[in-house]
mmCIF file of C-alpha atoms in Angstrom:
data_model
loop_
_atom_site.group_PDB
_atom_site.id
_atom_site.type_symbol
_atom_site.label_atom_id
_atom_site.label_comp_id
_atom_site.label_asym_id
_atom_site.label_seq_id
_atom_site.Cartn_x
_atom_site.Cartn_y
_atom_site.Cartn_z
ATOM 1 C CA UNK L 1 -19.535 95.899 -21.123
ATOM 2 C CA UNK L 2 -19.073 97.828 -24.729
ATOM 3 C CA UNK L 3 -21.581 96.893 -27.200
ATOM 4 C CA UNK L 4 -23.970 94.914 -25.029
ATOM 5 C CA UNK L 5 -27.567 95.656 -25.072
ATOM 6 C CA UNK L 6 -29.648 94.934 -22.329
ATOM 7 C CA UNK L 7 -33.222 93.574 -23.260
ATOM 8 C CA UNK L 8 -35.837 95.388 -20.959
ATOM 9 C CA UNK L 9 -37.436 92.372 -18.780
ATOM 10 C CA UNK L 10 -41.012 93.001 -17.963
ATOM 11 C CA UNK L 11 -41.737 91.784 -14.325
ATOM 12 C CA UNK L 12 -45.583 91.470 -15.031
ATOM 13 C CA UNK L 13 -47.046 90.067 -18.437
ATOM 14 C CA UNK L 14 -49.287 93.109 -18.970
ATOM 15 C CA UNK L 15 -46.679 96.049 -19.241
ATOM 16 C CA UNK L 16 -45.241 93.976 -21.960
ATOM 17 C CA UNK L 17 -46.418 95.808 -24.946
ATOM 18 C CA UNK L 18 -48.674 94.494 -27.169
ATOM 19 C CA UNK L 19 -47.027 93.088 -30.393
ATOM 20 C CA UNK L 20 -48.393 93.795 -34.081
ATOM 21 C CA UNK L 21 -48.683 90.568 -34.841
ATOM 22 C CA UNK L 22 -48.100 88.572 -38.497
ATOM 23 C CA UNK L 23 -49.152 91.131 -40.990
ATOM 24 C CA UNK L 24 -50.126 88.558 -43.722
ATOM 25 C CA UNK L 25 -52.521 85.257 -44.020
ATOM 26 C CA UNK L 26 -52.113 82.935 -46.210
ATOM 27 C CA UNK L 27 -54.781 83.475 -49.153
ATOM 28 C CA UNK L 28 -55.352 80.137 -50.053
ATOM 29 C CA UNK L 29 -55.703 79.355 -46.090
ATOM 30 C CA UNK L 30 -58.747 81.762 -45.775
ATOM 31 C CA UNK L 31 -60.186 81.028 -49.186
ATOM 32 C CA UNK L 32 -60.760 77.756 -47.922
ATOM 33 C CA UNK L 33 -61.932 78.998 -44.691
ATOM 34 C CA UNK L 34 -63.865 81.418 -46.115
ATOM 35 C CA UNK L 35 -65.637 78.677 -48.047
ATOM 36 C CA UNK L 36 -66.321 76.350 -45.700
ATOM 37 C CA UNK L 37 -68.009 79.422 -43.639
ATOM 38 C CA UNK L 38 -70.407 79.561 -47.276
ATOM 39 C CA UNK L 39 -71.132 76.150 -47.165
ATOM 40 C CA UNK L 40 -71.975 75.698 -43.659
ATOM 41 C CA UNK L 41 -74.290 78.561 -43.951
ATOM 42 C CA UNK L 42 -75.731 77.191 -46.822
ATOM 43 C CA UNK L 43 -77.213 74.184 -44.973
ATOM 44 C CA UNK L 44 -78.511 76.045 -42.229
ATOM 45 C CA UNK L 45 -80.889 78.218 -44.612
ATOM 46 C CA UNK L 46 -83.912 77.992 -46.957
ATOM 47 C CA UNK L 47 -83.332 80.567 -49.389
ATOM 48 C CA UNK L 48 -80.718 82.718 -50.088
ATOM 49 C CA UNK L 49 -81.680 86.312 -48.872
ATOM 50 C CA UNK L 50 -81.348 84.248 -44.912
ATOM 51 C CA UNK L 51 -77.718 82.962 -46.394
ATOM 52 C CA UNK L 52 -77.176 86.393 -47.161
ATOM 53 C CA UNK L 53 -78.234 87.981 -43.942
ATOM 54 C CA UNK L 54 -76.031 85.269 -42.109
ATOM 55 C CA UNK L 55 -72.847 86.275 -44.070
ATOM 56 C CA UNK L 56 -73.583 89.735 -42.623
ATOM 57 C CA UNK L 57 -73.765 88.980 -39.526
ATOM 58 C CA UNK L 58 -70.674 86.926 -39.478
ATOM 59 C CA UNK L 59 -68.946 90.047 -41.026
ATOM 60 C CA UNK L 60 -70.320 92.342 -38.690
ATOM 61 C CA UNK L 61 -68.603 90.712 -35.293
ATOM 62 C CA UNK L 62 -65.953 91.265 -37.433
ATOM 63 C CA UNK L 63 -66.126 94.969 -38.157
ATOM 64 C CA UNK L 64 -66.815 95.557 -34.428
ATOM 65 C CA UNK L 65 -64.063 94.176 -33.014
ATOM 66 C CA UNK L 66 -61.550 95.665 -36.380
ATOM 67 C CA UNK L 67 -62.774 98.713 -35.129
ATOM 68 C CA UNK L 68 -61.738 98.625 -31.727
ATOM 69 C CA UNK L 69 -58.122 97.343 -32.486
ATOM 70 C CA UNK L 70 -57.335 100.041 -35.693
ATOM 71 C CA UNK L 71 -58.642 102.600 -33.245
ATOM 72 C CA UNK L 72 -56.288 101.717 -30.791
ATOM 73 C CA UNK L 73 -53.552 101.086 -33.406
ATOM 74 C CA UNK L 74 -53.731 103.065 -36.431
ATOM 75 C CA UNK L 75 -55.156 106.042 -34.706
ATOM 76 C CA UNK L 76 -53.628 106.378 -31.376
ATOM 77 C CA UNK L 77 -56.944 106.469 -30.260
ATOM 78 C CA UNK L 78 -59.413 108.995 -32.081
ATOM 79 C CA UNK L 79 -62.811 108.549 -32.630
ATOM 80 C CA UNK L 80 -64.054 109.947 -35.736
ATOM 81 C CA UNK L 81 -67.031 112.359 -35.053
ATOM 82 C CA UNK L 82 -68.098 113.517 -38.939
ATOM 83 C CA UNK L 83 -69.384 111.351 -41.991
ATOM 84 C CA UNK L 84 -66.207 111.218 -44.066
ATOM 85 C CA UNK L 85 -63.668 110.679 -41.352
ATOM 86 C CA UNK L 86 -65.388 107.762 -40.784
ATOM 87 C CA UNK L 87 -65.780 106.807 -44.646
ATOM 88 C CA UNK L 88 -62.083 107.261 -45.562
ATOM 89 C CA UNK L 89 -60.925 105.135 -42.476
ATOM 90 C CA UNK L 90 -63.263 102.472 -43.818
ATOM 91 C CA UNK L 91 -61.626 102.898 -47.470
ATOM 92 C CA UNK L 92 -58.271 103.597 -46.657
ATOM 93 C CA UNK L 93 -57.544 102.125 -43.048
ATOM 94 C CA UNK L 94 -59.522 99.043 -42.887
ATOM 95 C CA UNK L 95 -59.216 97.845 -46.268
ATOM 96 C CA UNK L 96 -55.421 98.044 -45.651
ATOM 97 C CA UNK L 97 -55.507 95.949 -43.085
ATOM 98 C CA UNK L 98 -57.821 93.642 -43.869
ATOM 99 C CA UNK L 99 -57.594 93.115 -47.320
ATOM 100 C CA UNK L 100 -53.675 94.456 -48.202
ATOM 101 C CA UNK L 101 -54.603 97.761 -50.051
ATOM 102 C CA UNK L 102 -57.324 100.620 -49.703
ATOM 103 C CA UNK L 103 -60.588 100.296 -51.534
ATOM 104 C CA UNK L 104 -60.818 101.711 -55.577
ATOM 105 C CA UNK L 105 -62.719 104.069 -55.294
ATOM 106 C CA UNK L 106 -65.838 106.405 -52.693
ATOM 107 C CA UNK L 107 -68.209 108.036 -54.432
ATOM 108 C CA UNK L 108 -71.281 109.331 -53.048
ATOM 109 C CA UNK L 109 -74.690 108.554 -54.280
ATOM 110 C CA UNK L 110 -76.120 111.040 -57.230
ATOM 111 C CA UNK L 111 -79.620 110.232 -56.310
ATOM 112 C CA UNK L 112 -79.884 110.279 -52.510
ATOM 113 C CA UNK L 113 -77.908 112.133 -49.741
ATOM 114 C CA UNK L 114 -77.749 109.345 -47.948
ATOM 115 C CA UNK L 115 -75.988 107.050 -50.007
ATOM 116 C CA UNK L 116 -72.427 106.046 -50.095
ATOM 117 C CA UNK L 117 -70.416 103.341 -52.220
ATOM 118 C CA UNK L 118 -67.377 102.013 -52.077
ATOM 119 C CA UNK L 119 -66.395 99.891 -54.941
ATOM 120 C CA UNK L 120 -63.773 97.684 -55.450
ATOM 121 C CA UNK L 121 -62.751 95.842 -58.801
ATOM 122 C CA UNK L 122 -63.019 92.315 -57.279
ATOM 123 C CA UNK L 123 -63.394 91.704 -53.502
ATOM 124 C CA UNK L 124 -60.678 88.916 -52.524
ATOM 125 C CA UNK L 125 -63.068 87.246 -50.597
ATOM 126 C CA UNK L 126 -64.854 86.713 -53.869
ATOM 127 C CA UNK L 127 -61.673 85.680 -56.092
ATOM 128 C CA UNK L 128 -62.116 82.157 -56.309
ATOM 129 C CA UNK L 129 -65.650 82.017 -55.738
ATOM 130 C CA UNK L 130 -67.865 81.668 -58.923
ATOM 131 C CA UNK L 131 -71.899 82.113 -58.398
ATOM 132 C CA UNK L 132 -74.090 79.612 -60.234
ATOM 133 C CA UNK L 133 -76.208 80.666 -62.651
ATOM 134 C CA UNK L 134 -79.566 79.379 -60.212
ATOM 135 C CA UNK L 135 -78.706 82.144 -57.504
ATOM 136 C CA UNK L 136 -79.030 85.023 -59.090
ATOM 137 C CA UNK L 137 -78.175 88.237 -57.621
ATOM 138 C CA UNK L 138 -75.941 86.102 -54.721
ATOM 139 C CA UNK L 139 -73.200 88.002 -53.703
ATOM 140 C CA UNK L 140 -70.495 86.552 -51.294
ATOM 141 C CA UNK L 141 -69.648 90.320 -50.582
ATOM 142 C CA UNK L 142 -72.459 90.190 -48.364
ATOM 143 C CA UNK L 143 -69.501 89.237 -45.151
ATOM 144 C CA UNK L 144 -67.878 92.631 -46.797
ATOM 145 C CA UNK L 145 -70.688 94.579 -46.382
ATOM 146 C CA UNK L 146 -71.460 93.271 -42.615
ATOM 147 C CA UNK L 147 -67.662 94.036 -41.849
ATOM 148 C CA UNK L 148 -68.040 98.063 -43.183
ATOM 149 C CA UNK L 149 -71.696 97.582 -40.630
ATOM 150 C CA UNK L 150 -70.037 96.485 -38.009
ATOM 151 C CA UNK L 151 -67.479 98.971 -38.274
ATOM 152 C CA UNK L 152 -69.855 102.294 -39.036
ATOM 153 C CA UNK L 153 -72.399 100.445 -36.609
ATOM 154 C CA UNK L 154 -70.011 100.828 -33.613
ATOM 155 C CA UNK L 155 -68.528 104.170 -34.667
ATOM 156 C CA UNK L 156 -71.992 105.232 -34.115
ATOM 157 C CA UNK L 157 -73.086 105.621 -37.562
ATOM 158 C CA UNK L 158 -76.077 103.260 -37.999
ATOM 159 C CA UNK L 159 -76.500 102.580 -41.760
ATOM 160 C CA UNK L 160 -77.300 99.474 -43.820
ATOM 161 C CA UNK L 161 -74.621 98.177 -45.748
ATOM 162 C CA UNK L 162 -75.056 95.791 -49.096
ATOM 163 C CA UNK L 163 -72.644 94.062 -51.905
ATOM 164 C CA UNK L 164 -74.163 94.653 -55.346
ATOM 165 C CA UNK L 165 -72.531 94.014 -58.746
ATOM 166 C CA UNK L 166 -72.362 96.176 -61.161
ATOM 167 C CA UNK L 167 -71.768 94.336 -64.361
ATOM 168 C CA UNK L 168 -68.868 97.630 -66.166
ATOM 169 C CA UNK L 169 -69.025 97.035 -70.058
ATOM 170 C CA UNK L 170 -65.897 95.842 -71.775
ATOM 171 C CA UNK L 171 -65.109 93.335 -69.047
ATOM 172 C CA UNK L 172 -65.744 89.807 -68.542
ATOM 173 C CA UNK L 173 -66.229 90.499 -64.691
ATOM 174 C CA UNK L 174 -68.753 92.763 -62.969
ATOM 175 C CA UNK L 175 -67.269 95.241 -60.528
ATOM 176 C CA UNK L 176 -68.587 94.625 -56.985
ATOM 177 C CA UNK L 177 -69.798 97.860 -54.696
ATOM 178 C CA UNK L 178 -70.643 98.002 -51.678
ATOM 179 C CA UNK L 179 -73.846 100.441 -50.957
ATOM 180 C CA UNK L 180 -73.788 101.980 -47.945
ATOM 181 C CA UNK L 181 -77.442 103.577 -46.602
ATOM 182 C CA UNK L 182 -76.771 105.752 -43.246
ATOM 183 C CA UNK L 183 -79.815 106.288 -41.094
ATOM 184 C CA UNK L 184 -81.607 109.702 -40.675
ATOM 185 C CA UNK L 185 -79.941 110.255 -37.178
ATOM 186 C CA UNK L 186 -76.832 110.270 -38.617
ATOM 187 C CA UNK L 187 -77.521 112.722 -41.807
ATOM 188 C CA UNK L 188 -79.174 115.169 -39.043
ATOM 189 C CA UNK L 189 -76.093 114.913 -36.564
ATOM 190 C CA UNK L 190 -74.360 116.044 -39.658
ATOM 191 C CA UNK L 191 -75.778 119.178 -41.223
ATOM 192 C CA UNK L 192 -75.870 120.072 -36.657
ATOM 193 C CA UNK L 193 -72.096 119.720 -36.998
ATOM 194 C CA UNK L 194 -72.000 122.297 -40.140
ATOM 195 C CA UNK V 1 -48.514 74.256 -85.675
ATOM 196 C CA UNK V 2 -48.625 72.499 -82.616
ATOM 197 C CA UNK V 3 -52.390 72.328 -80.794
ATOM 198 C CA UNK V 4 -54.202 71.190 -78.382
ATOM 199 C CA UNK V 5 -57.435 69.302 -79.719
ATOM 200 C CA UNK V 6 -59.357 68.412 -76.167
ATOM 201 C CA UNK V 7 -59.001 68.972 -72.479
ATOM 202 C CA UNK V 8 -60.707 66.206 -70.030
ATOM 203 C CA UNK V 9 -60.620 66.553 -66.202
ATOM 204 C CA UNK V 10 -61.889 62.659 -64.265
ATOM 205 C CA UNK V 11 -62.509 62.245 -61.175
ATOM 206 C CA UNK V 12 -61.059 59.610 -58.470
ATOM 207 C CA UNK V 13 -63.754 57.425 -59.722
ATOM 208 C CA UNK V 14 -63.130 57.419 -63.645
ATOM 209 C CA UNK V 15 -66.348 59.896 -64.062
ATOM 210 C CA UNK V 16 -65.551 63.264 -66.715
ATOM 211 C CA UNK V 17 -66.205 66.067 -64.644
ATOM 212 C CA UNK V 18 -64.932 68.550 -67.178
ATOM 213 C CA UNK V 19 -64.683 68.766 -71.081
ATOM 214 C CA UNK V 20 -63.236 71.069 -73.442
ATOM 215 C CA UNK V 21 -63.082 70.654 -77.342
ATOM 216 C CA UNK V 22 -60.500 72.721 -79.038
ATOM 217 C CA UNK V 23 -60.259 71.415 -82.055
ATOM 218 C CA UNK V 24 -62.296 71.294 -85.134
ATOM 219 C CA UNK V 25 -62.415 68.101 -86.345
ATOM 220 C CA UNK V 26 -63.407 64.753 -84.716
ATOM 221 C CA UNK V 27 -66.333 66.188 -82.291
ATOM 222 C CA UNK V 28 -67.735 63.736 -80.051
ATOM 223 C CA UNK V 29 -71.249 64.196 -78.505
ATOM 224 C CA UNK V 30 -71.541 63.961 -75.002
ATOM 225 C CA UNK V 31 -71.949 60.175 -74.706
ATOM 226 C CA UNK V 32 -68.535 59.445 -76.054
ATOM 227 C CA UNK V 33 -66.876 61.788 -74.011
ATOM 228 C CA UNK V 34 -68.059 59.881 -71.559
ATOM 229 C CA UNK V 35 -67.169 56.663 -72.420
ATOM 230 C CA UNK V 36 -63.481 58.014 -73.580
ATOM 231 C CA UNK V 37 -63.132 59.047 -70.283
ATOM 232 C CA UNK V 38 -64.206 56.309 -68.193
ATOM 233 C CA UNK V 39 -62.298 54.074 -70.800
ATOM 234 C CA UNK V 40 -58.857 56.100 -70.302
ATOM 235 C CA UNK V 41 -59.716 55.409 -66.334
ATOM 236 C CA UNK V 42 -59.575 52.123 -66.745
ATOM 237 C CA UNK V 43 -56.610 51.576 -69.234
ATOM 238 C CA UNK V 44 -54.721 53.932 -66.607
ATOM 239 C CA UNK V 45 -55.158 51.491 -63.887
ATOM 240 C CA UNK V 46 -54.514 48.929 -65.817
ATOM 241 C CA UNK V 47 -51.458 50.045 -66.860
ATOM 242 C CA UNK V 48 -50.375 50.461 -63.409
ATOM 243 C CA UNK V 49 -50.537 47.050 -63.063
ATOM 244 C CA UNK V 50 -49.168 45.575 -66.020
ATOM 245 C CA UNK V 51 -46.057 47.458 -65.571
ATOM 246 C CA UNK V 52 -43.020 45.637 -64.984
ATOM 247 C CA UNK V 53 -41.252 47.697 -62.661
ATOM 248 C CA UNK V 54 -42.551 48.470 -58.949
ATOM 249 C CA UNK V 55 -44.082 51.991 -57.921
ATOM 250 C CA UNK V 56 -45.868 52.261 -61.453
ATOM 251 C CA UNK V 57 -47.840 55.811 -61.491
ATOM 252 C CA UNK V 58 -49.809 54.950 -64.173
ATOM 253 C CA UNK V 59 -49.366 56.195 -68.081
ATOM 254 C CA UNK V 60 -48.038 59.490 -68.303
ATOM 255 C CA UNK V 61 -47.856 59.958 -72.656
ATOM 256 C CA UNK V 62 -49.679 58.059 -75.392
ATOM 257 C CA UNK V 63 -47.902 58.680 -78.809
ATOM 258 C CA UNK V 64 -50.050 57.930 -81.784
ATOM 259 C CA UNK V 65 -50.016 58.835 -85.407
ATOM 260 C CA UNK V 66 -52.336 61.400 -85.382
ATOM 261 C CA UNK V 67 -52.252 62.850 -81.869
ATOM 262 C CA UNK V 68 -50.263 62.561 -78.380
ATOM 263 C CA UNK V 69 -52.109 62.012 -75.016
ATOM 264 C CA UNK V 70 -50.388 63.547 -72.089
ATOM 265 C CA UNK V 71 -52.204 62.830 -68.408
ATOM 266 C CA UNK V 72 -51.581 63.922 -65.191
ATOM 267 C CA UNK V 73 -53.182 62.573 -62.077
ATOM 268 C CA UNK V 74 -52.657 64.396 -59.021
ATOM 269 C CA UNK V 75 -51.979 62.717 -55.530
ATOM 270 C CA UNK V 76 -55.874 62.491 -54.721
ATOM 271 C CA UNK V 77 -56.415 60.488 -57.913
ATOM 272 C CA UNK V 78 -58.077 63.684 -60.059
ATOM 273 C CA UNK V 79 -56.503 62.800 -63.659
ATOM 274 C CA UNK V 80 -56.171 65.496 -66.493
ATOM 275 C CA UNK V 81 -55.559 64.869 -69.853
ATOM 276 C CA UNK V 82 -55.379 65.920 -73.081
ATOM 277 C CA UNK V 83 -55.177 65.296 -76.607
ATOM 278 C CA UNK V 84 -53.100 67.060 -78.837
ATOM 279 C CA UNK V 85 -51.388 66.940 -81.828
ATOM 280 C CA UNK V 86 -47.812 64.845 -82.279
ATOM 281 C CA UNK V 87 -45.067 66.396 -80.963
ATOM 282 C CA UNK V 88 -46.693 69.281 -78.984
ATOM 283 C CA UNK V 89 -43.633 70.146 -76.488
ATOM 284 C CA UNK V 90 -44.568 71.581 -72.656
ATOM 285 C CA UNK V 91 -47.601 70.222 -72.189
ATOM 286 C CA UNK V 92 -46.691 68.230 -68.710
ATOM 287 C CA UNK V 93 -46.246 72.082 -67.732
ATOM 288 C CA UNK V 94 -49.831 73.180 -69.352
ATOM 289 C CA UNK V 95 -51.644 69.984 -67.190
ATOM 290 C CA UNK V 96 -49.743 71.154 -63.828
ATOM 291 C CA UNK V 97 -50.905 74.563 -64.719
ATOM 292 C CA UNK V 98 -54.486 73.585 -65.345
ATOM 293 C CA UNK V 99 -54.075 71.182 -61.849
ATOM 294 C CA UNK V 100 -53.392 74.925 -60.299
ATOM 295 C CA UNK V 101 -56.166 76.291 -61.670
ATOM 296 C CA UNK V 102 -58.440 73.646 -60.400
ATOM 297 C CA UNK V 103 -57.510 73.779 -56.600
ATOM 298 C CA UNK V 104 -57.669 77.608 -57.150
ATOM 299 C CA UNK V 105 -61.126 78.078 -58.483
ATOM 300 C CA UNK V 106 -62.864 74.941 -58.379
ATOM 301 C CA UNK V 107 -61.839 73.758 -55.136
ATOM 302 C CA UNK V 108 -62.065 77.158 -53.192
ATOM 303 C CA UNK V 109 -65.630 77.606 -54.715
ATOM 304 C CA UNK V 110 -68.200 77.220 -51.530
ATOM 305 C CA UNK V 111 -70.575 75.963 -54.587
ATOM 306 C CA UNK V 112 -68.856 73.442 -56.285
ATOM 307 C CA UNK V 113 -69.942 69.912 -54.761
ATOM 308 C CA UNK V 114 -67.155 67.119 -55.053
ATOM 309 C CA UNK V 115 -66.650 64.758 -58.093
ATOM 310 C CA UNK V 116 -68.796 66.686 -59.458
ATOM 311 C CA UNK V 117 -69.154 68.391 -62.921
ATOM 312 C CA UNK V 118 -67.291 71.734 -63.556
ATOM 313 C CA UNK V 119 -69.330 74.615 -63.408
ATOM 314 C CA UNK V 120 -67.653 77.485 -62.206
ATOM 315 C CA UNK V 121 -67.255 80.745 -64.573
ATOM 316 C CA UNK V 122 -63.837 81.776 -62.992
ATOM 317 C CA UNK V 123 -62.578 78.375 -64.016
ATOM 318 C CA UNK V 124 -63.217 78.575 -67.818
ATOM 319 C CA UNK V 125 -61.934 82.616 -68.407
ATOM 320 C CA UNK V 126 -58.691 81.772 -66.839
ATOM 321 C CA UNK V 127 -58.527 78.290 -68.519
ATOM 322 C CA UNK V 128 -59.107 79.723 -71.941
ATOM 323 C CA UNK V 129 -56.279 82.267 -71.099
ATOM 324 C CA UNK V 130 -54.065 79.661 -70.276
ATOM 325 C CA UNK V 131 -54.703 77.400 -73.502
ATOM 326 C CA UNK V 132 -54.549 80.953 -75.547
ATOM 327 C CA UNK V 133 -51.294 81.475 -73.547
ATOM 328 C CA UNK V 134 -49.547 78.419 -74.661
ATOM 329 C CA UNK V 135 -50.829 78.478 -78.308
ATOM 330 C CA UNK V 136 -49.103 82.036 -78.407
ATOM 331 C CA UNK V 137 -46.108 81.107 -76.404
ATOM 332 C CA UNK V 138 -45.603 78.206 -78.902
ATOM 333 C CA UNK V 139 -45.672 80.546 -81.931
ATOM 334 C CA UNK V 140 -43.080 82.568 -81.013
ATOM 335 C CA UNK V 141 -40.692 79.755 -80.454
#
């Protein structure tokens, strides 16, 4: 027949290819999720370093398991072997996808060689959220900062990973970074590599 | 020109959870606020019951000689209101605005307990825009 188009049937479920999925959340949907997540934590801890350090591990099963699908997905596959591979598919790759656009900015630390930041005018998971005055230096970024672990963590670049603000003068808003620490292994792999 | 003199925010329960003075004459200390609110809670449900007509929502404008009172209560019972000066126009628009900006950064803040008082940051800068926005919009008309 002209003009007809015959839809290939799969016989078993796994050839089928694996779709891409719905490319966008609702914001308001995981702002409230995302909040709930806070508050749960919240009664589960004392103080808030331990609701910090809970955040980051929530981000970082997060970050391992982004890493395997964007490595199968975006990348056909490759595994980054040097430093700033890895950073700019953080900044550029997995921002994209989780967040809808790639990071502001990577800089790399003035005073120590093994310092990275990535820094980001206001993280969304931190749009609606406003810190009381009594916590201090609290920084929801903290599930950020365990995602970008997870992700250099299983990449095989050990580092720790925090959310700091940086309060920029002329606006209302601090800017939000996220410091990124890679072990010694790492740095020495490195200068091997040349 | 038209202004807006006072913002309140009550909760389901007639307590003021949120307060904001605009104008510069008739300040109230803390107390009164208080009372104003819990007294406008009252007169609302009242009203609701006084009217003659089924499906009453409660009063929606209070025209006086020296100011209007628009209010707005949302479906959970959260009323906003405010006090402004006769014949301000759009300000059913400014309270659904505000009613926006309350399920967007007071109810999405992990920190902000329930029928409780207002304290979040990202709630003021962006409600101060909004009032700015209106007072500006209203000039150029």
């Amino acid at each position: 027949m002209i003009g007809a188009s015959k839809i290939k049937q799969y016989s078993n479920v796994l050839e089928k290819p694996l779709s891409k999925g719905k490319q966008e959340v609702s914001l308001s949907a995981f702002a409230f999720l995302f909040s709930e997540l806070v508050q749960y934590n919240q009664t589960q801890v004392d103080n808030i370093a331990e609701l910090e350090r809970r955040l980051e591990d929530a981000g970082y099963a997060v970050g391992a398991r982004c890493l395997e699908l964007l490595c199968h997905r975006e990348k056909g596959n490759r595994r980054e072997t040097r430093l700033l591979g890895i950073l700019s598919f953080v900044h550029s790759t997995v921002w994209k996808v989780l967040f809808g656009k790639v990071a502001d900015s990577l800089e790399k630390g003035t005073e120590h060689e093994d310092e990275y930041m990535i820094s980001e005018k206001e993280l969304l998971v931190n749009r609606f959220i406003s810190i009381p005055k009594d916590m201090g230096t609290f920084n929801c970024g903290a599930f950020v900062a365990g995602i970008v672990r997870g992700v250099l963590d299983s990449a095989g670049f050990p580092a720790v990973v925090t959310a700091h603000f940086v309060p920029m003068e002329g606006q209302q808003r601090p800017r939000t970074t996220i410091l990124i620490k890679f072990a010694e292994e790492v740095l020495r792999r490195e200068a091997r590599l040349g | 020109m038209a202004a807006i003199y006072s913002l309140y925010i009550i909760n389901k329960s007639g307590g003021l959870i949120f307060y904001k003075d605009y104008g510069s004459a008739g300040r109230m200390d803390t107390n009164d606020t208080l009372r104003v609110a819990s007294l406008w809670h009252s007169m609302h449900a009242i009203s609701q019951q006084l009217s003659p007509v089924l499906g009453c929502a409660g009063i929606e404008l209070l025209e006086a000689d020296n100011f209007d009172l628009h209010c707005f209560q949302s479906l959970t019972g959260t009323k906003f209101f405010v006090v402004c000066e006769p014949g301000t126009l759009h300000m059913e628009n400014l309270l659904k605005y505000i009613y926006e900006l309350y399920t967007d950064y007071v109810l999405k803040n992990p920190f902000y307990e329930m029928e409780m008082p207002i304290r979040c940051e990202l709630f003021d800068i962006n409600l101060s825009q909004a009032i700015q926005k209106d007072r500006v919009a209203l000039l150029g008309r």
